[in-house]
Short mmCIF file of N, CA and C and ligand atoms in Angstrom, two decimals:
data_model
loop_
_atom_site.label_atom_id
_atom_site.label_comp_id
_atom_site.label_asym_id
_atom_site.label_seq_id
_atom_site.Cartn_x
_atom_site.Cartn_y
_atom_site.Cartn_z
N MET A 78 98.09 78.09 99.49
CA MET A 78 98.96 78.94 100.33
C MET A 78 98.45 80.37 100.26
N ASN A 79 98.33 80.98 101.39
CA ASN A 79 97.92 82.39 101.43
C ASN A 79 98.98 83.29 100.82
N PHE A 80 98.54 84.44 100.32
CA PHE A 80 99.48 85.45 99.82
C PHE A 80 100.29 85.99 101.00
N LEU A 81 99.60 86.33 102.10
CA LEU A 81 100.31 86.72 103.32
C LEU A 81 100.57 85.45 104.13
N LYS A 82 101.86 85.10 104.26
CA LYS A 82 102.22 83.83 104.90
C LYS A 82 102.48 83.95 106.38
N ARG A 83 103.08 85.09 106.75
CA ARG A 83 103.60 85.19 108.09
C ARG A 83 103.75 86.65 108.50
N LEU A 84 103.55 86.90 109.75
CA LEU A 84 103.67 88.25 110.28
C LEU A 84 104.51 88.19 111.55
N GLU A 85 105.50 89.05 111.65
CA GLU A 85 106.31 89.12 112.86
C GLU A 85 106.14 90.51 113.48
N ILE A 86 105.86 90.54 114.75
CA ILE A 86 105.66 91.82 115.44
C ILE A 86 106.54 91.83 116.69
N GLN A 87 107.33 92.87 116.84
CA GLN A 87 108.22 92.95 117.99
C GLN A 87 108.29 94.39 118.49
N GLY A 88 107.90 94.60 119.73
CA GLY A 88 108.00 95.94 120.31
C GLY A 88 106.96 96.91 119.78
N PHE A 89 105.98 96.39 119.03
CA PHE A 89 104.94 97.25 118.47
C PHE A 89 103.71 97.18 119.36
N LYS A 90 103.23 98.35 119.84
CA LYS A 90 102.05 98.44 120.71
C LYS A 90 102.11 97.40 121.83
N SER A 91 101.09 96.51 121.93
CA SER A 91 101.05 95.59 123.06
C SER A 91 101.96 94.37 122.88
N PHE A 92 102.65 94.27 121.74
CA PHE A 92 103.50 93.10 121.48
C PHE A 92 104.93 93.36 121.94
N ALA A 93 105.18 93.05 123.21
CA ALA A 93 106.50 93.34 123.79
C ALA A 93 107.56 92.43 123.18
N ALA A 94 107.37 91.14 123.32
CA ALA A 94 108.34 90.18 122.81
C ALA A 94 108.04 89.88 121.35
N LYS A 95 109.01 89.34 120.65
CA LYS A 95 108.80 88.99 119.25
C LYS A 95 107.68 87.95 119.15
N THR A 96 106.69 88.27 118.33
CA THR A 96 105.53 87.39 118.16
C THR A 96 105.42 87.02 116.70
N VAL A 97 105.26 85.73 116.43
CA VAL A 97 105.17 85.26 115.05
C VAL A 97 103.78 84.69 114.80
N LEU A 98 103.11 85.21 113.79
CA LEU A 98 101.80 84.70 113.40
C LEU A 98 101.94 84.07 112.02
N GLU A 99 101.60 82.78 111.92
CA GLU A 99 101.69 82.08 110.63
C GLU A 99 100.28 81.97 110.07
N PHE A 100 100.15 82.19 108.77
CA PHE A 100 98.84 82.10 108.12
C PHE A 100 98.85 81.02 107.04
N PRO A 101 98.85 79.75 107.43
CA PRO A 101 98.96 78.70 106.42
C PRO A 101 97.66 78.43 105.67
N ALA A 102 96.51 78.63 106.32
CA ALA A 102 95.23 78.30 105.70
C ALA A 102 94.60 79.53 105.08
N ARG A 103 93.57 79.33 104.32
CA ARG A 103 92.96 80.46 103.62
C ARG A 103 92.13 81.33 104.55
N ILE A 104 91.60 80.74 105.57
CA ILE A 104 90.81 81.53 106.52
C ILE A 104 91.47 81.48 107.88
N VAL A 105 91.72 82.65 108.42
CA VAL A 105 92.35 82.74 109.73
C VAL A 105 91.51 83.68 110.58
N ALA A 106 91.24 83.30 111.79
CA ALA A 106 90.52 84.20 112.69
C ALA A 106 91.37 84.43 113.93
N VAL A 107 91.35 85.63 114.39
CA VAL A 107 92.05 85.96 115.63
C VAL A 107 90.99 86.27 116.67
N VAL A 108 90.97 85.53 117.73
CA VAL A 108 89.97 85.77 118.77
C VAL A 108 90.68 86.13 120.08
N GLY A 109 89.99 86.89 120.91
CA GLY A 109 90.59 87.26 122.19
C GLY A 109 89.70 88.27 122.89
N PRO A 110 89.87 88.41 124.18
CA PRO A 110 89.04 89.35 124.94
C PRO A 110 89.27 90.80 124.51
N ASN A 111 88.37 91.67 124.94
CA ASN A 111 88.50 93.10 124.64
C ASN A 111 89.85 93.63 125.09
N GLY A 112 90.47 94.38 124.22
CA GLY A 112 91.72 95.02 124.58
C GLY A 112 92.93 94.09 124.58
N SER A 113 92.78 92.90 124.00
CA SER A 113 93.90 91.95 124.06
C SER A 113 94.89 92.16 122.92
N GLY A 114 94.57 93.03 121.96
CA GLY A 114 95.55 93.35 120.92
C GLY A 114 95.18 92.90 119.52
N LYS A 115 93.92 92.53 119.30
CA LYS A 115 93.52 92.05 117.96
C LYS A 115 93.67 93.17 116.92
N SER A 116 93.15 94.35 117.25
CA SER A 116 93.24 95.45 116.29
C SER A 116 94.69 95.92 116.13
N ASN A 117 95.48 95.72 117.15
CA ASN A 117 96.90 96.11 117.04
C ASN A 117 97.60 95.31 115.92
N ILE A 118 97.09 94.12 115.64
CA ILE A 118 97.67 93.30 114.56
C ILE A 118 97.44 94.00 113.21
N ILE A 119 96.23 94.52 113.01
CA ILE A 119 95.92 95.25 111.77
C ILE A 119 96.75 96.54 111.72
N ASP A 120 96.85 97.21 112.86
CA ASP A 120 97.67 98.43 112.90
C ASP A 120 99.11 98.11 112.49
N ALA A 121 99.61 96.98 112.97
CA ALA A 121 100.99 96.57 112.64
C ALA A 121 101.14 96.36 111.14
N MET A 122 100.15 95.73 110.52
CA MET A 122 100.22 95.48 109.08
C MET A 122 100.18 96.79 108.30
N ARG A 123 99.26 97.67 108.69
CA ARG A 123 99.14 98.96 108.01
C ARG A 123 100.43 99.77 108.14
N TRP A 124 100.99 99.71 109.32
CA TRP A 124 102.21 100.48 109.59
C TRP A 124 103.36 99.96 108.72
N ALA A 125 103.49 98.63 108.66
CA ALA A 125 104.58 98.06 107.86
C ALA A 125 104.40 98.35 106.38
N LEU A 126 103.15 98.56 105.96
CA LEU A 126 102.89 98.88 104.55
C LEU A 126 103.04 100.37 104.27
N GLY A 127 103.47 101.13 105.28
CA GLY A 127 103.84 102.52 105.02
C GLY A 127 102.98 103.60 105.61
N GLU A 128 101.99 103.23 106.43
CA GLU A 128 101.13 104.27 107.01
C GLU A 128 101.99 105.26 107.79
N ARG A 129 101.79 106.55 107.53
CA ARG A 129 102.63 107.56 108.18
C ARG A 129 101.90 108.32 109.26
N GLU A 130 100.59 108.27 109.26
CA GLU A 130 99.86 109.04 110.25
C GLU A 130 99.54 108.19 111.47
N ALA A 131 100.05 108.62 112.62
CA ALA A 131 99.83 107.87 113.86
C ALA A 131 98.33 107.72 114.14
N LYS A 132 97.57 108.73 113.79
CA LYS A 132 96.13 108.69 114.06
C LYS A 132 95.44 107.52 113.34
N GLN A 133 95.90 107.23 112.13
CA GLN A 133 95.35 106.10 111.37
C GLN A 133 95.65 104.78 112.08
N LEU A 134 96.64 104.82 112.95
CA LEU A 134 97.05 103.61 113.68
C LEU A 134 96.59 103.70 115.13
N ARG A 135 95.65 104.58 115.39
CA ARG A 135 95.05 104.76 116.70
C ARG A 135 96.09 105.15 117.76
N GLY A 136 97.05 105.96 117.34
CA GLY A 136 98.05 106.45 118.29
C GLY A 136 98.17 107.96 118.13
N GLU A 137 98.64 108.62 119.16
CA GLU A 137 98.79 110.07 119.07
C GLU A 137 100.08 110.43 118.36
N THR A 138 101.12 109.71 118.73
CA THR A 138 102.43 109.98 118.15
C THR A 138 103.07 108.66 117.74
N ILE A 139 104.16 108.76 117.00
CA ILE A 139 104.87 107.56 116.58
C ILE A 139 105.39 106.80 117.81
N GLU A 140 105.78 107.55 118.82
CA GLU A 140 106.27 106.89 120.05
C GLU A 140 105.23 105.97 120.68
N ASN A 141 103.94 106.32 120.53
CA ASN A 141 102.87 105.47 121.06
C ASN A 141 102.82 104.10 120.39
N LEU A 142 103.49 103.99 119.26
CA LEU A 142 103.48 102.70 118.56
C LEU A 142 104.46 101.72 119.16
N ILE A 143 105.40 102.24 119.94
CA ILE A 143 106.42 101.36 120.54
C ILE A 143 105.93 100.90 121.92
N PHE A 144 106.13 99.62 122.21
CA PHE A 144 105.67 99.04 123.47
C PHE A 144 106.09 99.91 124.65
N ALA A 145 105.08 100.35 125.42
CA ALA A 145 105.33 101.35 126.46
C ALA A 145 105.80 100.76 127.79
N GLY A 146 105.76 99.43 127.92
CA GLY A 146 106.19 98.80 129.17
C GLY A 146 105.03 98.60 130.13
N THR A 147 105.21 97.67 131.05
CA THR A 147 104.22 97.42 132.10
C THR A 147 104.98 97.36 133.41
N ALA A 148 104.25 97.07 134.49
CA ALA A 148 104.90 96.97 135.80
C ALA A 148 105.99 95.89 135.77
N LYS A 149 105.76 94.85 134.95
CA LYS A 149 106.72 93.73 134.93
C LYS A 149 107.71 93.76 133.77
N LYS A 150 107.30 94.42 132.69
CA LYS A 150 108.16 94.40 131.49
C LYS A 150 108.64 95.80 131.15
N PRO A 151 109.92 95.96 130.89
CA PRO A 151 110.41 97.29 130.50
C PRO A 151 109.91 97.70 129.12
N ALA A 152 109.85 98.98 128.86
CA ALA A 152 109.45 99.49 127.55
C ALA A 152 110.43 99.02 126.49
N ALA A 153 109.96 98.92 125.27
CA ALA A 153 110.84 98.53 124.17
C ALA A 153 111.54 99.77 123.61
N GLY A 154 112.73 99.57 123.08
CA GLY A 154 113.49 100.68 122.50
C GLY A 154 113.12 100.92 121.05
N PHE A 155 112.54 99.90 120.43
CA PHE A 155 112.17 100.03 119.02
C PHE A 155 111.00 99.11 118.71
N ALA A 156 110.35 99.36 117.60
CA ALA A 156 109.29 98.48 117.11
C ALA A 156 109.71 97.96 115.74
N ARG A 157 109.34 96.74 115.50
CA ARG A 157 109.68 96.11 114.21
C ARG A 157 108.53 95.22 113.79
N VAL A 158 108.11 95.36 112.53
CA VAL A 158 107.06 94.51 111.98
C VAL A 158 107.53 93.99 110.63
N ALA A 159 107.36 92.70 110.39
CA ALA A 159 107.73 92.13 109.09
C ALA A 159 106.57 91.32 108.52
N LEU A 160 106.27 91.57 107.25
CA LEU A 160 105.22 90.83 106.53
C LEU A 160 105.89 89.95 105.50
N TYR A 161 105.53 88.67 105.52
CA TYR A 161 106.10 87.72 104.55
C TYR A 161 105.04 87.37 103.51
N PHE A 162 105.29 87.76 102.27
CA PHE A 162 104.34 87.46 101.20
C PHE A 162 104.85 86.33 100.32
N ASP A 163 103.93 85.46 99.94
CA ASP A 163 104.26 84.42 98.98
C ASP A 163 104.36 85.08 97.61
N ASN A 164 105.48 84.87 96.92
CA ASN A 164 105.62 85.52 95.62
C ASN A 164 105.89 84.53 94.50
N LYS A 165 105.41 83.29 94.70
CA LYS A 165 105.60 82.27 93.65
C LYS A 165 104.88 82.67 92.38
N GLU A 166 103.76 83.36 92.53
CA GLU A 166 103.00 83.77 91.33
C GLU A 166 103.43 85.14 90.83
N LYS A 167 104.48 85.66 91.41
CA LYS A 167 105.06 86.96 90.99
C LYS A 167 104.03 88.09 90.97
N ASN A 168 103.23 88.13 92.02
CA ASN A 168 102.31 89.26 92.17
C ASN A 168 103.08 90.53 92.46
N LEU A 169 104.22 90.37 93.08
CA LEU A 169 105.06 91.52 93.42
C LEU A 169 106.28 91.51 92.50
N PRO A 170 106.68 92.68 92.01
CA PRO A 170 107.74 92.74 91.01
C PRO A 170 109.16 92.59 91.56
N VAL A 171 109.41 91.48 92.25
CA VAL A 171 110.77 91.16 92.67
C VAL A 171 111.07 89.73 92.23
N ASP A 172 112.35 89.42 92.08
CA ASP A 172 112.74 88.13 91.53
C ASP A 172 112.75 87.00 92.56
N PHE A 173 112.16 87.23 93.71
CA PHE A 173 112.20 86.22 94.77
C PHE A 173 110.85 85.53 94.92
N GLU A 174 110.89 84.30 95.40
CA GLU A 174 109.63 83.55 95.62
C GLU A 174 108.93 83.99 96.89
N GLU A 175 109.63 84.79 97.67
CA GLU A 175 109.05 85.32 98.89
C GLU A 175 109.48 86.78 98.98
N MET A 176 108.57 87.65 99.36
CA MET A 176 108.96 89.03 99.57
C MET A 176 108.66 89.40 101.02
N VAL A 177 109.68 89.91 101.68
CA VAL A 177 109.52 90.32 103.08
C VAL A 177 109.58 91.84 103.15
N VAL A 178 108.51 92.43 103.64
CA VAL A 178 108.46 93.89 103.83
C VAL A 178 108.60 94.13 105.32
N GLU A 179 109.60 94.92 105.68
CA GLU A 179 109.87 95.12 107.10
C GLU A 179 110.00 96.61 107.41
N ARG A 180 109.49 96.99 108.56
CA ARG A 180 109.64 98.38 108.99
C ARG A 180 110.11 98.39 110.44
N LYS A 181 111.00 99.33 110.73
CA LYS A 181 111.50 99.51 112.10
C LYS A 181 111.42 100.97 112.47
N VAL A 182 111.18 101.23 113.74
CA VAL A 182 111.28 102.61 114.22
C VAL A 182 111.86 102.57 115.63
N ASP A 183 112.69 103.56 115.95
CA ASP A 183 113.22 103.62 117.32
C ASP A 183 112.66 104.86 118.01
N ARG A 184 113.05 105.08 119.26
CA ARG A 184 112.46 106.17 120.03
C ARG A 184 112.89 107.55 119.55
N SER A 185 113.90 107.62 118.70
CA SER A 185 114.23 108.92 118.12
C SER A 185 113.38 109.15 116.86
N ALA A 186 112.42 108.22 116.63
CA ALA A 186 111.48 108.30 115.51
C ALA A 186 112.13 108.09 114.15
N VAL A 187 113.33 107.49 114.15
CA VAL A 187 113.96 107.14 112.89
C VAL A 187 113.28 105.87 112.38
N SER A 188 112.69 105.97 111.20
CA SER A 188 111.93 104.86 110.64
C SER A 188 112.64 104.34 109.39
N GLN A 189 112.75 103.02 109.28
CA GLN A 189 113.40 102.43 108.11
C GLN A 189 112.52 101.34 107.52
N PHE A 190 112.56 101.22 106.20
CA PHE A 190 111.86 100.14 105.50
C PHE A 190 112.89 99.22 104.85
N PHE A 191 112.53 97.95 104.80
CA PHE A 191 113.39 96.97 104.15
C PHE A 191 112.55 96.08 103.25
N CYS A 192 113.12 95.73 102.12
CA CYS A 192 112.48 94.76 101.23
C CYS A 192 113.48 93.63 101.08
N ASN A 193 113.13 92.44 101.54
CA ASN A 193 114.06 91.30 101.55
C ASN A 193 115.44 91.71 102.07
N ASP A 194 115.44 92.35 103.21
CA ASP A 194 116.65 92.74 103.94
C ASP A 194 117.43 93.92 103.36
N SER A 195 117.04 94.42 102.21
CA SER A 195 117.72 95.62 101.69
C SER A 195 116.88 96.83 102.05
N GLU A 196 117.55 97.87 102.52
CA GLU A 196 116.80 99.07 102.88
C GLU A 196 116.17 99.68 101.62
N ILE A 197 114.95 100.15 101.79
CA ILE A 197 114.23 100.73 100.64
C ILE A 197 113.53 102.00 101.12
N ARG A 198 113.46 103.00 100.23
CA ARG A 198 112.74 104.22 100.61
C ARG A 198 111.24 103.98 100.46
N LEU A 199 110.47 104.65 101.29
CA LEU A 199 109.01 104.47 101.24
C LEU A 199 108.49 104.79 99.84
N ARG A 200 109.06 105.83 99.23
CA ARG A 200 108.54 106.22 97.92
C ARG A 200 108.86 105.18 96.83
N ASP A 201 109.82 104.30 97.11
CA ASP A 201 110.08 103.19 96.18
C ASP A 201 109.26 101.96 96.54
N LEU A 202 108.96 101.83 97.83
CA LEU A 202 108.17 100.67 98.29
C LEU A 202 106.71 100.78 97.86
N VAL A 203 106.16 102.00 97.95
CA VAL A 203 104.73 102.19 97.66
C VAL A 203 104.34 101.69 96.25
N PRO A 204 105.06 102.07 95.19
CA PRO A 204 104.68 101.57 93.87
C PRO A 204 104.87 100.05 93.72
N LEU A 205 105.86 99.54 94.44
CA LEU A 205 106.11 98.10 94.39
C LEU A 205 104.91 97.33 94.97
N LEU A 206 104.42 97.81 96.12
CA LEU A 206 103.27 97.17 96.76
C LEU A 206 102.01 97.34 95.91
N ALA A 207 101.92 98.50 95.25
CA ALA A 207 100.73 98.79 94.45
C ALA A 207 100.56 97.79 93.32
N ARG A 208 101.65 97.19 92.87
CA ARG A 208 101.56 96.19 91.81
C ARG A 208 100.73 94.99 92.25
N ALA A 209 100.71 94.75 93.56
CA ALA A 209 99.89 93.66 94.11
C ALA A 209 98.66 94.23 94.80
N ARG A 210 98.33 95.47 94.44
CA ARG A 210 97.16 96.18 95.01
C ARG A 210 97.23 96.26 96.54
N LEU A 211 98.43 96.40 97.04
CA LEU A 211 98.58 96.53 98.49
C LEU A 211 98.90 97.96 98.84
N SER A 212 98.27 98.45 99.91
CA SER A 212 98.62 99.77 100.42
C SER A 212 98.16 99.83 101.87
N SER A 213 98.59 100.88 102.56
CA SER A 213 98.26 100.96 103.98
C SER A 213 96.80 101.30 104.22
N ARG A 214 96.13 101.84 103.20
CA ARG A 214 94.73 102.24 103.42
C ARG A 214 93.76 101.64 102.40
N GLY A 215 94.19 100.65 101.68
CA GLY A 215 93.34 100.10 100.63
C GLY A 215 92.16 99.32 101.17
N LEU A 216 91.30 98.90 100.24
CA LEU A 216 90.12 98.14 100.64
C LEU A 216 90.46 96.70 101.03
N ASN A 217 91.74 96.35 100.90
CA ASN A 217 92.12 95.01 101.33
C ASN A 217 92.25 94.95 102.85
N MET A 218 92.06 96.08 103.50
CA MET A 218 92.06 96.06 104.97
C MET A 218 90.84 96.80 105.48
N ILE A 219 89.95 96.08 106.08
CA ILE A 219 88.72 96.67 106.61
C ILE A 219 88.84 96.68 108.12
N GLY A 220 88.93 97.86 108.67
CA GLY A 220 89.14 97.97 110.11
C GLY A 220 87.88 97.73 110.92
N GLN A 221 88.08 97.61 112.22
CA GLN A 221 86.95 97.42 113.14
C GLN A 221 85.95 98.57 112.97
N GLY A 222 84.67 98.23 112.79
CA GLY A 222 83.66 99.26 112.62
C GLY A 222 83.51 99.77 111.20
N ASP A 223 84.31 99.23 110.26
CA ASP A 223 84.26 99.72 108.88
C ASP A 223 83.53 98.79 107.93
N SER A 224 83.10 97.63 108.40
CA SER A 224 82.53 96.64 107.47
C SER A 224 81.22 97.14 106.86
N ASP A 225 80.58 98.14 107.49
CA ASP A 225 79.31 98.64 106.95
C ASP A 225 79.50 99.50 105.70
N VAL A 226 80.74 99.80 105.32
CA VAL A 226 80.93 100.57 104.08
C VAL A 226 80.36 99.81 102.89
N PHE A 227 80.24 98.49 103.02
CA PHE A 227 79.74 97.68 101.90
C PHE A 227 78.22 97.71 101.76
N VAL A 228 77.54 98.02 102.86
CA VAL A 228 76.08 97.99 102.80
C VAL A 228 75.48 99.39 102.74
N ARG A 229 76.33 100.39 102.86
CA ARG A 229 75.81 101.75 102.84
C ARG A 229 75.29 102.13 101.47
P1 ATP B 544 88.56 95.09 121.18
O1 ATP B 544 88.04 93.68 121.26
O2 ATP B 544 88.02 95.95 122.27
O3 ATP B 544 88.45 95.68 119.80
P2 ATP B 544 91.37 94.54 120.65
O4 ATP B 544 91.69 93.11 120.91
O5 ATP B 544 91.20 94.97 119.25
O6 ATP B 544 90.13 94.98 121.54
P3 ATP B 544 93.51 96.43 120.71
O7 ATP B 544 92.81 97.71 120.47
O8 ATP B 544 94.25 95.82 119.57
O9 ATP B 544 92.52 95.37 121.35
O10 ATP B 544 94.57 96.58 121.90
C1 ATP B 544 94.47 97.55 122.90
C2 ATP B 544 95.56 97.32 123.91
O11 ATP B 544 96.83 97.62 123.37
C3 ATP B 544 95.36 98.17 125.13
O12 ATP B 544 95.44 97.35 126.29
C4 ATP B 544 96.53 99.13 125.10
O13 ATP B 544 97.01 99.44 126.38
C5 ATP B 544 97.56 98.31 124.35
N1 ATP B 544 98.56 99.19 123.73
C6 ATP B 544 98.39 100.08 122.72
N2 ATP B 544 99.53 100.75 122.46
C7 ATP B 544 100.46 100.28 123.34
C8 ATP B 544 101.84 100.58 123.59
N3 ATP B 544 102.51 101.50 122.90
N4 ATP B 544 102.45 99.89 124.59
C9 ATP B 544 101.79 98.96 125.29
N5 ATP B 544 100.50 98.62 125.11
C10 ATP B 544 99.84 99.27 124.15
MG1 MG B 545 89.67 95.86 118.26
#
């Protein structure tokens, strides 16, 4: 079982409707044409793990992170991303077998974090994630164009 089991994205960037990605196997690949939203998935993960700078998420402002709407679909009022971690091995310091990290933001830029449905402050979430070596900018996430850092 993967450590990251499931990802839910709703209203974030190009993901208008609630989208659920399950990661049951050890290797998962996301394929799709240019501009179809592959990198937005990584942005969603980084954002849910606490990234505060819109630029790191390839957006100008926090509002750019919320689905902007198309000719057929209205803009979203909020963005929500949830990461489901397997915690049977207690990599994360909570008493649950699963830890869900969730972040929401609305158009007034009010951002909230939740850990297993309880609201948590970012400054309390960061050390909790660090116990499993997780962070929004760690080496556990290699963005598009960054893989050459290993051969430099
Ligand atoms: P490539 O193969 O070129 O790397 P990709 O699959 O990684 O492409 P992304 O960069 O993830 O693609 O997605 C870009 C798309 O996301 C663009 O079409 C852009 O319009 C859309 N997008 C970004 N932010 C928003 C937003 N706030 N609302 C709606 N769509 C958005
Ligand atoms: Mg990309």
